PDB file of N, CA and C in Angstrom:
ATOM      1  N   UNK A  23     -14.954  -7.746 -12.092  1.00 49.00           N
ATOM      2  CA  UNK A  23     -15.025  -6.398 -12.757  1.00 49.00           C
ATOM      3  C   UNK A  23     -13.876  -5.895 -14.086  1.00 49.00           C
ATOM      4  N   UNK A  24     -14.224  -4.984 -14.695  1.00 62.00           N
ATOM      5  CA  UNK A  24     -13.420  -4.551 -15.861  1.00 62.00           C
ATOM      6  C   UNK A  24     -12.274  -3.969 -15.387  1.00 62.00           C
ATOM      7  N   UNK A  25     -10.994  -4.193 -15.825  1.00 64.00           N
ATOM      8  CA  UNK A  25      -9.784  -3.799 -15.353  1.00 64.00           C
ATOM      9  C   UNK A  25      -9.980  -2.029 -15.649  1.00 64.00           C
ATOM     10  N   UNK A  26      -9.483  -1.344 -14.508  1.00 86.00           N
ATOM     11  CA  UNK A  26      -9.474   0.087 -14.712  1.00 86.00           C
ATOM     12  C   UNK A  26      -7.891   0.943 -14.653  1.00 86.00           C
ATOM     13  N   UNK A  27      -7.609   1.992 -14.331  1.00 91.00           N
ATOM     14  CA  UNK A  27      -6.456   2.598 -14.080  1.00 91.00           C
ATOM     15  C   UNK A  27      -6.236   3.235 -12.758  1.00 91.00           C
ATOM     16  N   UNK A  28      -5.170   3.089 -12.159  1.00 91.00           N
ATOM     17  CA  UNK A  28      -4.947   3.266 -10.554  1.00 91.00           C
ATOM     18  C   UNK A  28      -3.859   3.762 -10.408  1.00 91.00           C
ATOM     19  N   UNK A  29      -3.533   4.975  -9.806  1.00 92.00           N
ATOM     20  CA  UNK A  29      -2.240   5.661  -9.379  1.00 92.00           C
ATOM     21  C   UNK A  29      -2.253   5.330  -7.815  1.00 92.00           C
ATOM     22  N   UNK A  30      -1.147   4.850  -7.422  1.00 90.00           N
ATOM     23  CA  UNK A  30      -0.710   4.594  -6.183  1.00 90.00           C
ATOM     24  C   UNK A  30       0.239   5.415  -5.493  1.00 90.00           C
ATOM     25  N   UNK A  31       0.111   6.217  -4.463  1.00 88.00           N
ATOM     26  CA  UNK A  31       0.926   6.966  -3.901  1.00 88.00           C
ATOM     27  C   UNK A  31       1.064   6.692  -2.456  1.00 88.00           C
ATOM     28  N   UNK A  32       1.858   5.640  -2.135  1.00 82.00           N
ATOM     29  CA  UNK A  32       2.143   5.024  -0.844  1.00 82.00           C
ATOM     30  C   UNK A  32       3.019   6.073  -0.032  1.00 82.00           C
ATOM     31  N   UNK A  33       2.974   5.946   1.420  1.00 74.00           N
ATOM     32  CA  UNK A  33       3.599   6.538   2.293  1.00 74.00           C
ATOM     33  C   UNK A  33       4.692   5.651   2.484  1.00 74.00           C
ATOM     34  N   UNK A  34       5.951   6.431   2.688  1.00 66.00           N
ATOM     35  CA  UNK A  34       7.034   5.311   3.293  1.00 66.00           C
ATOM     36  C   UNK A  34       6.621   4.676   4.687  1.00 66.00           C
ATOM     37  N   UNK A  35       7.043   3.281   4.860  1.00 63.00           N
ATOM     38  CA  UNK A  35       6.940   2.717   5.775  1.00 63.00           C
ATOM     39  C   UNK A  35       5.576   1.550   5.761  1.00 63.00           C
ATOM     40  N   UNK A  36       5.265   1.217   7.179  1.00 64.00           N
ATOM     41  CA  UNK A  36       4.472   0.361   7.367  1.00 64.00           C
ATOM     42  C   UNK A  36       3.009   0.132   6.291  1.00 64.00           C
ATOM     43  N   UNK A  37       2.457   1.395   5.803  1.00 76.00           N
ATOM     44  CA  UNK A  37       1.218   1.227   5.132  1.00 76.00           C
ATOM     45  C   UNK A  37       1.685   0.809   3.807  1.00 76.00           C
ATOM     46  N   UNK A  38       2.869   0.880   3.253  1.00 78.00           N
ATOM     47  CA  UNK A  38       2.896   0.447   2.061  1.00 78.00           C
ATOM     48  C   UNK A  38       3.133  -1.261   2.060  1.00 78.00           C
ATOM     49  N   UNK A  39       3.583  -1.570   3.134  1.00 77.00           N
ATOM     50  CA  UNK A  39       3.785  -3.207   3.223  1.00 77.00           C
ATOM     51  C   UNK A  39       2.430  -3.779   3.411  1.00 77.00           C
ATOM     52  N   UNK A  40       1.448  -3.209   3.885  1.00 80.00           N
ATOM     53  CA  UNK A  40       0.136  -3.784   4.084  1.00 80.00           C
ATOM     54  C   UNK A  40      -0.662  -3.750   2.831  1.00 80.00           C
ATOM     55  N   UNK A  41      -0.318  -2.458   1.999  1.00 85.00           N
ATOM     56  CA  UNK A  41      -0.993  -2.167   0.742  1.00 85.00           C
ATOM     57  C   UNK A  41      -0.527  -2.941  -0.490  1.00 85.00           C
ATOM     58  N   UNK A  42       1.065  -3.109  -0.740  1.00 86.00           N
ATOM     59  CA  UNK A  42       1.632  -3.936  -1.652  1.00 86.00           C
ATOM     60  C   UNK A  42       0.682  -4.939  -2.004  1.00 86.00           C
ATOM     61  N   UNK A  43       0.409  -5.917  -1.350  1.00 87.00           N
ATOM     62  CA  UNK A  43      -0.400  -7.027  -1.565  1.00 87.00           C
ATOM     63  C   UNK A  43      -1.648  -6.884  -2.365  1.00 87.00           C
ATOM     64  N   UNK A  44      -2.276  -5.971  -1.925  1.00 89.00           N
ATOM     65  CA  UNK A  44      -3.846  -5.496  -2.556  1.00 89.00           C
ATOM     66  C   UNK A  44      -3.120  -4.947  -3.748  1.00 89.00           C
ATOM     67  N   UNK A  45      -2.477  -4.357  -4.195  1.00 89.00           N
ATOM     68  CA  UNK A  45      -2.036  -3.469  -5.303  1.00 89.00           C
ATOM     69  C   UNK A  45      -1.430  -4.670  -6.314  1.00 89.00           C
ATOM     70  N   UNK A  46      -0.854  -5.618  -5.849  1.00 89.00           N
ATOM     71  CA  UNK A  46      -0.411  -6.631  -6.723  1.00 89.00           C
ATOM     72  C   UNK A  46      -1.693  -7.439  -7.396  1.00 89.00           C
ATOM     73  N   UNK A  47      -2.644  -7.715  -6.196  1.00 91.00           N
ATOM     74  CA  UNK A  47      -3.975  -8.626  -6.879  1.00 91.00           C
ATOM     75  C   UNK A  47      -4.618  -7.872  -7.795  1.00 91.00           C
ATOM     76  N   UNK A  48      -4.603  -6.252  -7.579  1.00 91.00           N
ATOM     77  CA  UNK A  48      -5.591  -5.477  -8.450  1.00 91.00           C
ATOM     78  C   UNK A  48      -4.802  -5.726  -9.654  1.00 91.00           C
ATOM     79  N   UNK A  49      -3.534  -5.357 -10.160  1.00 90.00           N
ATOM     80  CA  UNK A  49      -2.750  -5.814 -10.976  1.00 90.00           C
ATOM     81  C   UNK A  49      -3.129  -7.135 -12.046  1.00 90.00           C
ATOM     82  N   UNK A  50      -3.136  -8.159 -11.106  1.00 90.00           N
ATOM     83  CA  UNK A  50      -3.280  -9.506 -11.532  1.00 90.00           C
ATOM     84  C   UNK A  50      -4.990  -9.866 -12.120  1.00 90.00           C
ATOM     85  N   UNK A  51      -5.706  -8.482 -11.449  1.00 89.00           N
ATOM     86  CA  UNK A  51      -7.326  -9.040 -12.024  1.00 89.00           C
ATOM     87  C   UNK A  51      -7.269  -7.664 -13.343  1.00 89.00           C
ATOM     88  N   UNK A  52      -6.217  -7.386 -13.575  1.00 89.00           N
ATOM     89  CA  UNK A  52      -6.307  -6.766 -15.119  1.00 89.00           C
ATOM     90  C   UNK A  52      -6.324  -5.154 -15.071  1.00 89.00           C
ATOM     91  N   UNK A  53      -6.225  -4.312 -13.794  1.00 92.00           N
ATOM     92  CA  UNK A  53      -6.347  -3.167 -13.489  1.00 92.00           C
ATOM     93  C   UNK A  53      -4.704  -2.775 -13.686  1.00 92.00           C
ATOM     94  N   UNK A  54      -4.860  -1.629 -14.625  1.00 93.00           N
ATOM     95  CA  UNK A  54      -3.417  -0.902 -14.836  1.00 93.00           C
ATOM     96  C   UNK A  54      -2.786  -0.080 -13.876  1.00 93.00           C
ATOM     97  N   UNK A  55      -1.985  -0.307 -12.948  1.00 92.00           N
ATOM     98  CA  UNK A  55      -1.512   0.131 -11.966  1.00 92.00           C
ATOM     99  C   UNK A  55      -0.273   0.558 -12.161  1.00 92.00           C
ATOM    100  N   UNK A  56      -0.030   1.989 -11.361  1.00 93.00           N
ATOM    101  CA  UNK A  56       1.113   2.863 -11.469  1.00 93.00           C
ATOM    102  C   UNK A  56       1.473   3.382 -10.089  1.00 93.00           C
ATOM    103  N   UNK A  57       2.523   2.987  -9.544  1.00 90.00           N
ATOM    104  CA  UNK A  57       3.106   3.276  -8.212  1.00 90.00           C
ATOM    105  C   UNK A  57       4.116   4.555  -8.212  1.00 90.00           C
ATOM    106  N   UNK A  58       3.675   5.397  -7.729  1.00 88.00           N
ATOM    107  CA  UNK A  58       4.714   6.680  -7.561  1.00 88.00           C
ATOM    108  C   UNK A  58       5.370   6.351  -6.075  1.00 88.00           C
ATOM    109  N   UNK A  59       6.872   6.298  -6.330  1.00 84.00           N
ATOM    110  CA  UNK A  59       7.853   6.396  -5.119  1.00 84.00           C
ATOM    111  C   UNK A  59       9.071   7.207  -5.160  1.00 84.00           C
ATOM    112  N   UNK A  60       8.986   7.561  -4.039  1.00 82.00           N
ATOM    113  CA  UNK A  60      10.247   8.311  -4.108  1.00 82.00           C
ATOM    114  C   UNK A  60      11.525   7.705  -4.151  1.00 82.00           C
ATOM    115  N   UNK A  61      12.603   8.729  -4.893  1.00 80.00           N
ATOM    116  CA  UNK A  61      13.875   7.873  -5.139  1.00 80.00           C
ATOM    117  C   UNK A  61      14.537   7.193  -3.912  1.00 80.00           C
ATOM    118  N   UNK A  62      14.444   7.840  -2.972  1.00 77.00           N
ATOM    119  CA  UNK A  62      14.802   7.341  -1.546  1.00 77.00           C
ATOM    120  C   UNK A  62      13.680   7.209  -0.734  1.00 77.00           C
ATOM    121  N   UNK A  63      13.581   5.757  -0.414  1.00 73.00           N
ATOM    122  CA  UNK A  63      12.835   5.230   0.436  1.00 73.00           C
ATOM    123  C   UNK A  63      12.983   3.904   1.142  1.00 73.00           C
ATOM    124  N   UNK A  64      12.266   3.432   2.153  1.00 63.00           N
ATOM    125  CA  UNK A  64      12.707   2.005   2.535  1.00 63.00           C
ATOM    126  C   UNK A  64      11.464   1.111   2.195  1.00 63.00           C
ATOM    127  N   UNK A  65      11.939  -0.153   1.518  1.00 64.00           N
ATOM    128  CA  UNK A  65      11.183  -1.234   1.325  1.00 64.00           C
ATOM    129  C   UNK A  65      10.152  -1.149   0.398  1.00 64.00           C
ATOM    130  N   UNK A  66      10.439  -0.232  -0.317  1.00 68.00           N
ATOM    131  CA  UNK A  66       9.595  -0.034  -1.615  1.00 68.00           C
ATOM    132  C   UNK A  66      10.106  -0.526  -2.638  1.00 68.00           C
ATOM    133  N   UNK A  67       9.922  -1.505  -3.269  1.00 68.00           N
ATOM    134  CA  UNK A  67      10.924  -2.631  -4.063  1.00 68.00           C
ATOM    135  C   UNK A  67      10.008  -2.336  -5.778  1.00 68.00           C
ATOM    136  N   UNK A  68      10.841  -2.552  -6.487  1.00 67.00           N
ATOM    137  CA  UNK A  68      10.218  -2.505  -7.924  1.00 67.00           C
ATOM    138  C   UNK A  68       9.858  -4.065  -8.212  1.00 67.00           C
ATOM    139  N   UNK A  69       8.804  -4.300  -8.938  1.00 75.00           N
ATOM    140  CA  UNK A  69       8.271  -5.498  -9.284  1.00 75.00           C
ATOM    141  C   UNK A  69       7.919  -5.503 -10.983  1.00 75.00           C
ATOM    142  N   UNK A  70       7.394  -6.359 -11.305  1.00 80.00           N
ATOM    143  CA  UNK A  70       6.788  -6.643 -12.662  1.00 80.00           C
ATOM    144  C   UNK A  70       5.447  -6.772 -12.480  1.00 80.00           C
ATOM    145  N   UNK A  71       4.900  -6.730 -11.359  1.00 83.00           N
ATOM    146  CA  UNK A  71       3.293  -6.799 -11.387  1.00 83.00           C
ATOM    147  C   UNK A  71       2.508  -5.442 -11.684  1.00 83.00           C
ATOM    148  N   UNK A  72       3.171  -4.253 -11.291  1.00 89.00           N
ATOM    149  CA  UNK A  72       2.921  -2.880 -11.690  1.00 89.00           C
ATOM    150  C   UNK A  72       4.077  -2.145 -12.184  1.00 89.00           C
ATOM    151  N   UNK A  73       3.770  -1.116 -12.656  1.00 90.00           N
ATOM    152  CA  UNK A  73       4.665   0.245 -13.272  1.00 90.00           C
ATOM    153  C   UNK A  73       5.076   1.004 -12.051  1.00 90.00           C
ATOM    154  N   UNK A  74       6.507   1.156 -11.921  1.00 89.00           N
ATOM    155  CA  UNK A  74       6.879   2.032 -11.000  1.00 89.00           C
ATOM    156  C   UNK A  74       7.318   3.190 -11.370  1.00 89.00           C
ATOM    157  N   UNK A  75       6.993   4.401 -10.882  1.00 89.00           N
ATOM    158  CA  UNK A  75       7.255   5.822 -11.490  1.00 89.00           C
ATOM    159  C   UNK A  75       8.487   6.349 -10.139  1.00 89.00           C
ATOM    160  N   UNK A  76       9.428   6.699 -10.180  1.00 85.00           N
ATOM    161  CA  UNK A  76      10.243   7.507  -8.976  1.00 85.00           C
ATOM    162  C   UNK A  76      10.088   8.955  -9.363  1.00 85.00           C
ATOM    163  N   UNK A  77      10.205   9.682  -7.954  1.00 85.00           N
ATOM    164  CA  UNK A  77      10.341  11.267  -8.389  1.00 85.00           C
ATOM    165  C   UNK A  77      11.544  11.792  -7.497  1.00 85.00           C
ATOM    166  N   UNK A  78      12.287  12.662  -7.743  1.00 87.00           N
ATOM    167  CA  UNK A  78      13.383  12.922  -6.856  1.00 87.00           C
ATOM    168  C   UNK A  78      12.962  13.635  -5.749  1.00 87.00           C
ATOM    169  N   UNK A  79      13.655  13.377  -4.574  1.00 82.00           N
ATOM    170  CA  UNK A  79      13.572  14.162  -3.682  1.00 82.00           C
ATOM    171  C   UNK A  79      14.949  14.650  -2.761  1.00 82.00           C
ATOM    172  N   UNK A  80      15.020  15.623  -1.908  1.00 84.00           N
ATOM    173  CA  UNK A  80      16.153  16.275  -1.583  1.00 84.00           C
ATOM    174  C   UNK A  80      16.520  15.795  -0.337  1.00 84.00           C
ATOM    175  N   UNK A  81      16.317  14.719   0.000  1.00 80.00           N
ATOM    176  CA  UNK A  81      17.057  13.983   1.543  1.00 80.00           C
ATOM    177  C   UNK A  81      17.810  12.742   0.770  1.00 80.00           C
ATOM    178  N   UNK A  82      18.756  12.364   1.729  1.00 79.00           N
ATOM    179  CA  UNK A  82      19.296  11.256   1.494  1.00 79.00           C
ATOM    180  C   UNK A  82      18.782  10.128   2.300  1.00 79.00           C
ATOM    181  N   UNK A  83      19.037   8.700   1.764  1.00 77.00           N
ATOM    182  CA  UNK A  83      18.659   7.632   2.754  1.00 77.00           C
ATOM    183  C   UNK A  83      19.345   7.714   4.360  1.00 77.00           C
ATOM    184  N   UNK A  84      20.109   8.340   4.272  1.00 83.00           N
ATOM    185  CA  UNK A  84      20.949   8.561   6.114  1.00 83.00           C
ATOM    186  C   UNK A  84      19.982   9.692   6.516  1.00 83.00           C
ATOM    187  N   UNK A  85      19.507  10.801   5.827  1.00 80.00           N
ATOM    188  CA  UNK A  85      18.782  11.866   6.496  1.00 80.00           C
ATOM    189  C   UNK A  85      17.322  11.324   6.956  1.00 80.00           C
ATOM    190  N   UNK A  86      16.848  10.172   5.947  1.00 72.00           N
ATOM    191  CA  UNK A  86      15.412   9.725   6.397  1.00 72.00           C
ATOM    192  C   UNK A  86      15.608   9.113   7.459  1.00 72.00           C
ATOM    193  N   UNK A  87      17.005   8.187   7.788  1.00 75.00           N
ATOM    194  CA  UNK A  87      16.989   7.180   8.763  1.00 75.00           C
ATOM    195  C   UNK A  87      17.260   8.055  10.041  1.00 75.00           C
ATOM    196  N   UNK A  88      17.831   9.173   9.789  1.00 77.00           N
ATOM    197  CA  UNK A  88      17.810   9.993  11.131  1.00 77.00           C
ATOM    198  C   UNK A  88      16.437  10.900  11.369  1.00 77.00           C
ATOM    199  N   UNK A  89      15.688  11.054  10.461  1.00 73.00           N
ATOM    200  CA  UNK A  89      14.596  11.628  10.922  1.00 73.00           C
ATOM    201  C   UNK A  89      13.781  10.825  11.574  1.00 73.00           C
ATOM    202  N   UNK A  90      13.955   9.282  11.673  1.00 72.00           N
ATOM    203  CA  UNK A  90      12.991   8.553  12.327  1.00 72.00           C
ATOM    204  C   UNK A  90      13.766   7.928  13.450  1.00 72.00           C
TER     205      UNK A  90
END
């Protein structure tokens, strides 16, 4: 298929771990992918396979850990 534009806003945690491989494959197939992630998150690493845009959040990593 022709490459398209895709905006991905994953939830922190296991959903992203499952979805990351799909997002990378879509990028490899020519889709322009932008992943929007919070500045404070778990296991949401940057990569060259797609563009990552961060947004500010009011909680620290310690607060996020304590919430779970």
